[in-house]
Short mmCIF file of C-alpha atoms and ligand atoms in Angstrom, two decimals:
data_model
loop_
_atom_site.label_atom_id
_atom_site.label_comp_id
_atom_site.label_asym_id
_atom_site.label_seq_id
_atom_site.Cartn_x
_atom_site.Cartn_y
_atom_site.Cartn_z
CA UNK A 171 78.05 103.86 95.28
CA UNK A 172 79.14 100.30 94.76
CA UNK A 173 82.24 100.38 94.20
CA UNK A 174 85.39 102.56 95.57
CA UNK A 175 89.22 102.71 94.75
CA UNK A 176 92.10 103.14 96.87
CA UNK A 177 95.73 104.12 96.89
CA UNK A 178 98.70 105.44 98.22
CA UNK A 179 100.70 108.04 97.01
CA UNK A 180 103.88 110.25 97.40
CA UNK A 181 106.42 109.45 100.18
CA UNK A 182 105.69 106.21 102.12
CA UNK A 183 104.92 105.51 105.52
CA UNK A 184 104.25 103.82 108.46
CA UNK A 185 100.52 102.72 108.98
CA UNK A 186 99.32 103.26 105.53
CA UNK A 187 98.73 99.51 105.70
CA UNK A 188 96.74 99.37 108.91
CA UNK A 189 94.77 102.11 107.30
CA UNK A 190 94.21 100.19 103.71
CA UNK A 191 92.69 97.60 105.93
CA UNK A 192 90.83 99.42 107.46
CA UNK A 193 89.23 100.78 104.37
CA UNK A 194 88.77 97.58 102.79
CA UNK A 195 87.11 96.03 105.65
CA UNK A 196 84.86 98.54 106.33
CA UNK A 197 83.54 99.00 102.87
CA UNK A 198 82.76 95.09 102.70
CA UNK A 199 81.31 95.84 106.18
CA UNK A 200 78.86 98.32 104.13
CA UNK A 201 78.87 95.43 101.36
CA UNK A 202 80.82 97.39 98.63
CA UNK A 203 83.81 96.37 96.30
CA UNK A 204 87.28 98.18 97.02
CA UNK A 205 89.89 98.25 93.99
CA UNK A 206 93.08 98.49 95.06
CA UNK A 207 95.01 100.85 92.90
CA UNK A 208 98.88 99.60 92.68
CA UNK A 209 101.73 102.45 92.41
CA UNK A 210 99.48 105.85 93.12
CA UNK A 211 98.58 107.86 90.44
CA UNK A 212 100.74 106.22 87.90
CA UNK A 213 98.89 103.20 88.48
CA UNK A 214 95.63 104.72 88.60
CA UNK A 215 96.82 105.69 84.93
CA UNK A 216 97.91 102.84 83.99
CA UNK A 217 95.06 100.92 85.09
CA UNK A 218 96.61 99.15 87.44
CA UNK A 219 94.09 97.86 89.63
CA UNK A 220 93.42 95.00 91.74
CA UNK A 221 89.91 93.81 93.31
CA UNK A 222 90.56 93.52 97.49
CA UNK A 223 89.00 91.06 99.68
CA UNK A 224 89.43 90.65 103.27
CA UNK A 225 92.04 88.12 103.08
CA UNK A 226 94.42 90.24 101.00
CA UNK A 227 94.53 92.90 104.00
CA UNK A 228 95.33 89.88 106.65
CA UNK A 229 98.60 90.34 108.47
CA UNK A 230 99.43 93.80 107.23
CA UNK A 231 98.65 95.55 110.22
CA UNK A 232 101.87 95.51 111.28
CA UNK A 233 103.62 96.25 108.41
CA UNK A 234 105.54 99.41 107.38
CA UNK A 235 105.51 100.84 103.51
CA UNK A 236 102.71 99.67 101.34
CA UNK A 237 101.10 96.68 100.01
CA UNK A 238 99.63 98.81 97.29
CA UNK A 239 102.94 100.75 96.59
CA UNK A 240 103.78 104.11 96.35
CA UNK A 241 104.66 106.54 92.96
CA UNK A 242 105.40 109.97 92.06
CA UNK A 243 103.56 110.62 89.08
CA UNK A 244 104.43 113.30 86.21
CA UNK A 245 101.96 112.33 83.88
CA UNK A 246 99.15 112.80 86.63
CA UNK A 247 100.61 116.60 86.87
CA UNK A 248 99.09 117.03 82.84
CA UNK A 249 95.79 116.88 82.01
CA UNK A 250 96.00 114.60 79.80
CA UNK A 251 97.19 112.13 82.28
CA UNK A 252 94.41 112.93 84.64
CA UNK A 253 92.01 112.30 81.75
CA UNK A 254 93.47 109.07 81.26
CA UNK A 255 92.98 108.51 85.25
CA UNK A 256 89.35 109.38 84.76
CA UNK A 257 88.85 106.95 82.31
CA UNK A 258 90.31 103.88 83.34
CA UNK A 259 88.51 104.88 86.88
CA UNK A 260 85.22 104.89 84.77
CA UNK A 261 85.74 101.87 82.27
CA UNK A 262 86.29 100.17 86.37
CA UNK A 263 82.79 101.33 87.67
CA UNK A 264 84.92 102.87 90.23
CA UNK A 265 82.75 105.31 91.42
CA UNK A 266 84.64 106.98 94.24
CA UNK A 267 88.32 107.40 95.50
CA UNK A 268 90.39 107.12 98.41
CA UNK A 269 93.75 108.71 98.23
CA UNK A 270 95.85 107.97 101.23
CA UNK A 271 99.28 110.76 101.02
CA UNK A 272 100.74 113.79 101.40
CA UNK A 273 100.05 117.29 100.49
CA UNK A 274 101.42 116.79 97.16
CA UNK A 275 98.52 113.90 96.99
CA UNK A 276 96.48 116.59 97.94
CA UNK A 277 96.73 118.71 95.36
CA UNK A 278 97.18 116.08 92.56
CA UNK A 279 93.20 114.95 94.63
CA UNK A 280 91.83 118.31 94.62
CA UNK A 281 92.41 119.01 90.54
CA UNK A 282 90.90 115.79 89.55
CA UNK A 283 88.06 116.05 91.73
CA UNK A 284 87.37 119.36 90.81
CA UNK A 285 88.19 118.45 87.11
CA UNK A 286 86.01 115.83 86.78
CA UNK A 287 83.46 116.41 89.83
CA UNK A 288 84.74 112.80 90.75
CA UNK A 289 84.35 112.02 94.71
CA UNK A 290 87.42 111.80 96.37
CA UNK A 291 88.38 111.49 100.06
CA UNK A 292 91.80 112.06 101.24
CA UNK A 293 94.07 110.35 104.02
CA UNK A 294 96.69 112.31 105.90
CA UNK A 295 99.72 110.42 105.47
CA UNK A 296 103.17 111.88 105.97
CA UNK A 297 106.06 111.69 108.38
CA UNK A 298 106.38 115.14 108.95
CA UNK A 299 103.01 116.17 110.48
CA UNK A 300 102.70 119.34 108.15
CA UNK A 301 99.07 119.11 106.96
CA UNK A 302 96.72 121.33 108.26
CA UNK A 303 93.31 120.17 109.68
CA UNK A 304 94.95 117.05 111.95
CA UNK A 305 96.50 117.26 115.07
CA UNK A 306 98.65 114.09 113.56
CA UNK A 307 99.27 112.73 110.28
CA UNK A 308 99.35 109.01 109.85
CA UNK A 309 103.23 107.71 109.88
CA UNK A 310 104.50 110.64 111.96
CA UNK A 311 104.32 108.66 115.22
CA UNK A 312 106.17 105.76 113.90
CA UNK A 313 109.12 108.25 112.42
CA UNK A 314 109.60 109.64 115.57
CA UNK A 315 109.46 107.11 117.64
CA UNK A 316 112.10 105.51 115.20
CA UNK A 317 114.46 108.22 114.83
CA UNK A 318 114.60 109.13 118.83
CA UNK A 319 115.61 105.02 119.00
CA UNK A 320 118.44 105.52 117.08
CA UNK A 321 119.43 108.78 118.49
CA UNK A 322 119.30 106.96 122.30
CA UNK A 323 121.49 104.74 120.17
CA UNK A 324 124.00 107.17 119.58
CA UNK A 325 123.56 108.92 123.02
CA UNK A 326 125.08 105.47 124.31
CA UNK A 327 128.32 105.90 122.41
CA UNK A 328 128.28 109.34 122.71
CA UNK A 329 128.13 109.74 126.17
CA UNK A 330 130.95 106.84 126.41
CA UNK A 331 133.63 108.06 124.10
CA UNK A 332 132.43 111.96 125.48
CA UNK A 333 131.92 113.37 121.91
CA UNK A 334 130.02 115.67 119.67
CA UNK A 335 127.57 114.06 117.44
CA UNK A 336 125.71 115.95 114.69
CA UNK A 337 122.02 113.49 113.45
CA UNK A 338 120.46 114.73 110.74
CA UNK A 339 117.00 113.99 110.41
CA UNK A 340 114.25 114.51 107.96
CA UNK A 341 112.14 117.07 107.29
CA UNK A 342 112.83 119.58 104.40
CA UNK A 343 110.80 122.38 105.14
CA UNK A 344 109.42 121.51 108.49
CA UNK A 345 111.31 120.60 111.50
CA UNK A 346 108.84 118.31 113.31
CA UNK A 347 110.81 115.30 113.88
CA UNK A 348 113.95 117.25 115.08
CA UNK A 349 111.77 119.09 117.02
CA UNK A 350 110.23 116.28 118.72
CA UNK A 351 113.14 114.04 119.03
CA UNK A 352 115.34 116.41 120.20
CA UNK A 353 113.12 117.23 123.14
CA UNK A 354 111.91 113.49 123.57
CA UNK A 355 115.79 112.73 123.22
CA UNK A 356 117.25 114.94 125.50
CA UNK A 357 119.47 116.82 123.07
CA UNK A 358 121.42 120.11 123.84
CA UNK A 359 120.52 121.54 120.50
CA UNK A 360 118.41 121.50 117.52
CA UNK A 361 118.29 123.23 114.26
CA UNK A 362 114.81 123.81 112.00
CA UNK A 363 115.03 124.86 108.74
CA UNK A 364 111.57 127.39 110.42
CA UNK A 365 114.72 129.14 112.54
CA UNK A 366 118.03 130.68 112.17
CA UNK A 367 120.63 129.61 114.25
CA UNK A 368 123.84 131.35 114.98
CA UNK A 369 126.64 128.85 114.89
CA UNK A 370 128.47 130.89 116.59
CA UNK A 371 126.72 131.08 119.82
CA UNK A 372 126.33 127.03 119.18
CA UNK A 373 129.75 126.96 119.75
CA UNK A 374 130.01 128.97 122.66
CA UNK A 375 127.19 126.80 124.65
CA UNK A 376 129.62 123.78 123.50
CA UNK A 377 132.98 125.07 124.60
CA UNK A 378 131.09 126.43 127.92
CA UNK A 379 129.87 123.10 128.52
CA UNK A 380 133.14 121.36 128.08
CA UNK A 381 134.48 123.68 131.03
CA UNK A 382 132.26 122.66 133.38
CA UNK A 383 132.79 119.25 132.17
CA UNK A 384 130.07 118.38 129.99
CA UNK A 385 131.88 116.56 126.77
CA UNK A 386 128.96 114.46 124.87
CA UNK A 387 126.77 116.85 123.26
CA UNK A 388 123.95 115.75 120.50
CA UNK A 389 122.94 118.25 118.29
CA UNK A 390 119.62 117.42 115.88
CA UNK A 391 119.63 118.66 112.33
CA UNK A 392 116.43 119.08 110.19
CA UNK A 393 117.79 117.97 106.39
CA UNK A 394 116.11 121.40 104.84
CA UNK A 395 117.95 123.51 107.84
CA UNK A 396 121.51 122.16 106.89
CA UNK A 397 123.84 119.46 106.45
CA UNK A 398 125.20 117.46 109.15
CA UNK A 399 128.30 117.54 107.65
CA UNK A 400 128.46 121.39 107.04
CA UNK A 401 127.18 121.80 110.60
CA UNK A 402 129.86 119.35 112.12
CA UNK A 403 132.50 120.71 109.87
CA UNK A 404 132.28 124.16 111.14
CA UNK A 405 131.86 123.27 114.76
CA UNK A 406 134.99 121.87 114.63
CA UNK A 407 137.05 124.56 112.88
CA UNK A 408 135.47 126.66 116.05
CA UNK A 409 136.23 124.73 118.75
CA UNK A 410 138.91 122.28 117.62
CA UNK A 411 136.85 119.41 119.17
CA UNK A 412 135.93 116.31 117.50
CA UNK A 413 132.34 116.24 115.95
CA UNK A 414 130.83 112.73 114.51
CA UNK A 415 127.93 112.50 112.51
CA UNK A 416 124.81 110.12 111.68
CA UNK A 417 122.40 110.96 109.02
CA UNK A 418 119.86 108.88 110.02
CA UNK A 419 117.96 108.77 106.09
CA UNK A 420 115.22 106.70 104.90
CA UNK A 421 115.69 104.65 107.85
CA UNK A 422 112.77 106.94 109.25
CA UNK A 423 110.34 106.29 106.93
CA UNK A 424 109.91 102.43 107.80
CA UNK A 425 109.64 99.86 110.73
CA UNK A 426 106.44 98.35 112.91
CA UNK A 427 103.92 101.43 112.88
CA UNK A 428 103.25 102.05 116.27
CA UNK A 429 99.74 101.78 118.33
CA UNK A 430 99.18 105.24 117.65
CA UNK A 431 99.86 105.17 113.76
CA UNK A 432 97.92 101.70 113.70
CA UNK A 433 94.80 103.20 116.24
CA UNK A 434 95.19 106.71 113.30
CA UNK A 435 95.36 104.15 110.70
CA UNK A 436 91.86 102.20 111.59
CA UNK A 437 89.86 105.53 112.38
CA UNK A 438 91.07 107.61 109.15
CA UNK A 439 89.90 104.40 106.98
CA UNK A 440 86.83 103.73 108.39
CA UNK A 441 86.00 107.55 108.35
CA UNK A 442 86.71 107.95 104.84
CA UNK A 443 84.38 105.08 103.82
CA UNK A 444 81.60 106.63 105.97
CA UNK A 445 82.42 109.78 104.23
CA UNK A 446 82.41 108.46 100.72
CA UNK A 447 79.21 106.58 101.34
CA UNK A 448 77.38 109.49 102.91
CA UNK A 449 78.05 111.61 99.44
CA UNK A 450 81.13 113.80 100.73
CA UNK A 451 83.83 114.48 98.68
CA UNK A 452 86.79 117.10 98.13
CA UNK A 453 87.90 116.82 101.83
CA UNK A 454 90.44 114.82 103.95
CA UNK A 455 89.88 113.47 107.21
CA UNK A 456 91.87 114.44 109.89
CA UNK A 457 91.45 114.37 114.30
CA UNK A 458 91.64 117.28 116.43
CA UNK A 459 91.27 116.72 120.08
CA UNK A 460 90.22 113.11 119.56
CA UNK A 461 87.66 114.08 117.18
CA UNK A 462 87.31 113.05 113.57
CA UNK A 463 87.13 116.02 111.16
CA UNK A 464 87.11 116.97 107.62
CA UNK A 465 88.43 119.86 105.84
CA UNK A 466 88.64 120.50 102.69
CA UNK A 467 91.69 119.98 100.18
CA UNK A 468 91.89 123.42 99.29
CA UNK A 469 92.20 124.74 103.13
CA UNK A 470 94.65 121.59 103.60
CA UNK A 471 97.05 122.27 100.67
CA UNK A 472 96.87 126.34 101.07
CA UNK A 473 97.84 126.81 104.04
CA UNK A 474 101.03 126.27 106.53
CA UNK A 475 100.42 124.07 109.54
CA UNK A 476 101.76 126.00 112.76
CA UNK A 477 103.85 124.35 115.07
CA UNK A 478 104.98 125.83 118.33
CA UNK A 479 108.78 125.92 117.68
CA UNK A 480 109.13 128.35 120.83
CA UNK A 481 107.45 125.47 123.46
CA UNK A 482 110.54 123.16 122.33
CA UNK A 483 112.70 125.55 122.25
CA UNK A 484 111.96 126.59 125.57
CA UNK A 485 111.71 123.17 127.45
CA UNK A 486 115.18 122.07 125.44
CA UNK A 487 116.91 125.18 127.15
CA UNK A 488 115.78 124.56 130.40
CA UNK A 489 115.75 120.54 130.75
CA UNK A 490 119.52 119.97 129.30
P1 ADP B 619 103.24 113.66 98.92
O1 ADP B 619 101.83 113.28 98.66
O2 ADP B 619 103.93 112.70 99.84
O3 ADP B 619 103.39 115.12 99.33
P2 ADP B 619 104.30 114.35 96.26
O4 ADP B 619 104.45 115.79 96.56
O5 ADP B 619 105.39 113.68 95.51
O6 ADP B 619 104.06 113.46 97.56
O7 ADP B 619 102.96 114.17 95.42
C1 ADP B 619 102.52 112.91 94.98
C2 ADP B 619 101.93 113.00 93.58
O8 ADP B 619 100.78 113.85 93.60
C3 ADP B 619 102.83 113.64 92.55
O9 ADP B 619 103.79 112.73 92.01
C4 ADP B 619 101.81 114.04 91.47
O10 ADP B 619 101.48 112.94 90.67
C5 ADP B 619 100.60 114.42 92.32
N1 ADP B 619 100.52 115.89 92.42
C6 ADP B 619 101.23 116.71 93.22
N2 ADP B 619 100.92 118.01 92.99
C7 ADP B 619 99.98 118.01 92.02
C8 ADP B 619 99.26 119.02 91.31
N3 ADP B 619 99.43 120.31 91.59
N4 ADP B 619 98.39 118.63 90.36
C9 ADP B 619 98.21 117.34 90.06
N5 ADP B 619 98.85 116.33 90.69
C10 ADP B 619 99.72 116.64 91.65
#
């Protein structure tokens, strides 16, 4: 293999530059050419590519989003378009493929290579930590980290003016980042969309709490569990007190990545070139227990990453 391609796909985040570095400069390490591939799979269909050298990874280390840029891509959901994909990957001499994404990524990953028995590694990247076969997904560690600043943010205020505040954060069908910030934040309450919650009993804790004078009250919101503003709304109408709210938004999915995202970053990129060059393909790289691991698209994009809701449950009832 002389030559790979690279890109980034689906939702942005946090570290996918450290890790396109990291891919470049190890496959000139192993003295082969990387194509950068701009706008995911739409670009990859469009053939638009770009040769990388060192010097076009310098100073993105730090940097959130993308150099490369990210797409959704219809077309690449046809077969036609993934024909197309093929063939601008082959008229390249591209001869193997990095796709650095989400699940969706995954899947989109797992066709072609199937499709057209065309190696291709994949890179975890997602801010909600839901793919299975990796303790941590590149750009979840920077989301947190950036949502629970903003909710000590609001803490500030809220703990000054004594009020309710409602923060929605994201996470449609998984409830990671409330999960984690909420514990990490110290918040009274948090609702998952991968739990029920009785609003009622919500209130109660609330009201309770104001008796024995405890006014300021945060309460973290998953986006697929509800809307802050339903949430707040009907707080209110049950205890009469005042109830703010912050959706915090895309405002998650950038900033600095952290150490972690940037450490995730360097070892999922070098791995995948490794990977690529030894002849593997169909899998994504992942780390469990420090270790680097593969596993394969199909076992990553079938099945539903567990994550002990109870645990934060637990410690967020007894520590607040
Ligand atoms: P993420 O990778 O962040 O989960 P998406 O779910 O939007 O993001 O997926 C990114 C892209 O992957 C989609 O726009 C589409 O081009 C491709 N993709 C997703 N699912 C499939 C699929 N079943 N077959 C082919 N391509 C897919």
């Amino acid at each position: 293999m002389k030559r790979i391609g690279v890109l980034t796909s689906g939702g942005d985040c946090s570290g996918m530059n450290a890790c396109l570095r990291a891919v470049v400069r190890t496959a000139l390490f192993r003295k082969k050419e990387v194509i950068g591939i701009i706008r995911g799979y739409e670009g990859l269909i469009n053939g638009e590519f770009k040769p990388l050298g060192s010097r076009d990874v310098s100073g993105i280390v730090n940097l959130g989003g993308t150099i490369l840029k990210t797409a959704r891509s219809k077309r690449f959901l046809t077969k036609e378009g993934r024909r197309r994909a093929y063939k601008a990957l082959k008229e390249n001499n591209i001869e193997g493929l990095i796709v650095i994404g989400g699940d969706g990524s995954f899947r989109g990953a797992d066709v072609f290579g199937k499709e057209f028995k065309f190696p291709v590694i994949g890179i975890p990247a997602t801010i909600d930590n839901d793919i299975v076969g990796t303790d941590l997904t590149l750009g979840a560690d920077t989301a947190v980290n950036v949502a629970l600043d903003c909710i000590d943010k609001i803490r500030d205020t809220a703990t000054s003016l004594e009020r309710i505040f409602v923060i929605e954060v994201m996470g449609r069908d998984c409830g990671y980042i409330a999960l984690e910030t909420a514990l990490a934040g110290g918040c009274e309450e948090v609702v998952i969309p991968e739990k029920s919650y009785d609003i009622d009993k919500m209130c109660d804790r609330i009201v309770e709490g104001n008796l024995r004078g405890k006014i300021s009250w945060i309460i973290v919101v998953a986006e697929g569990a509800g809307k802050a503003e339903d949430i707040a709304r009907k707080i209110n109408k049950k205890t009469s007190l005042e109830v703010r709210i912050t959706v915090l938004g895309h405002i998650q999915r950038g900033g600095r990545p952290t150490l972690k995202d940037r450490i995730l970053g360097a070892k999922f990129g070098n791995f995948a070139v490794e990977l690529l060059l030894q002849g593997k393909r169909g899998v994504c790289v992942g780390i469990q227990s420090e270790k680097l691991v593969t596993t394969s698209f199909k076992s990553a994009i079938d099945n539903k990453k567990w994550l002990d809701t109870g645990s934060y449950f637990r410690l967020i009832k007894i520590l607040t």
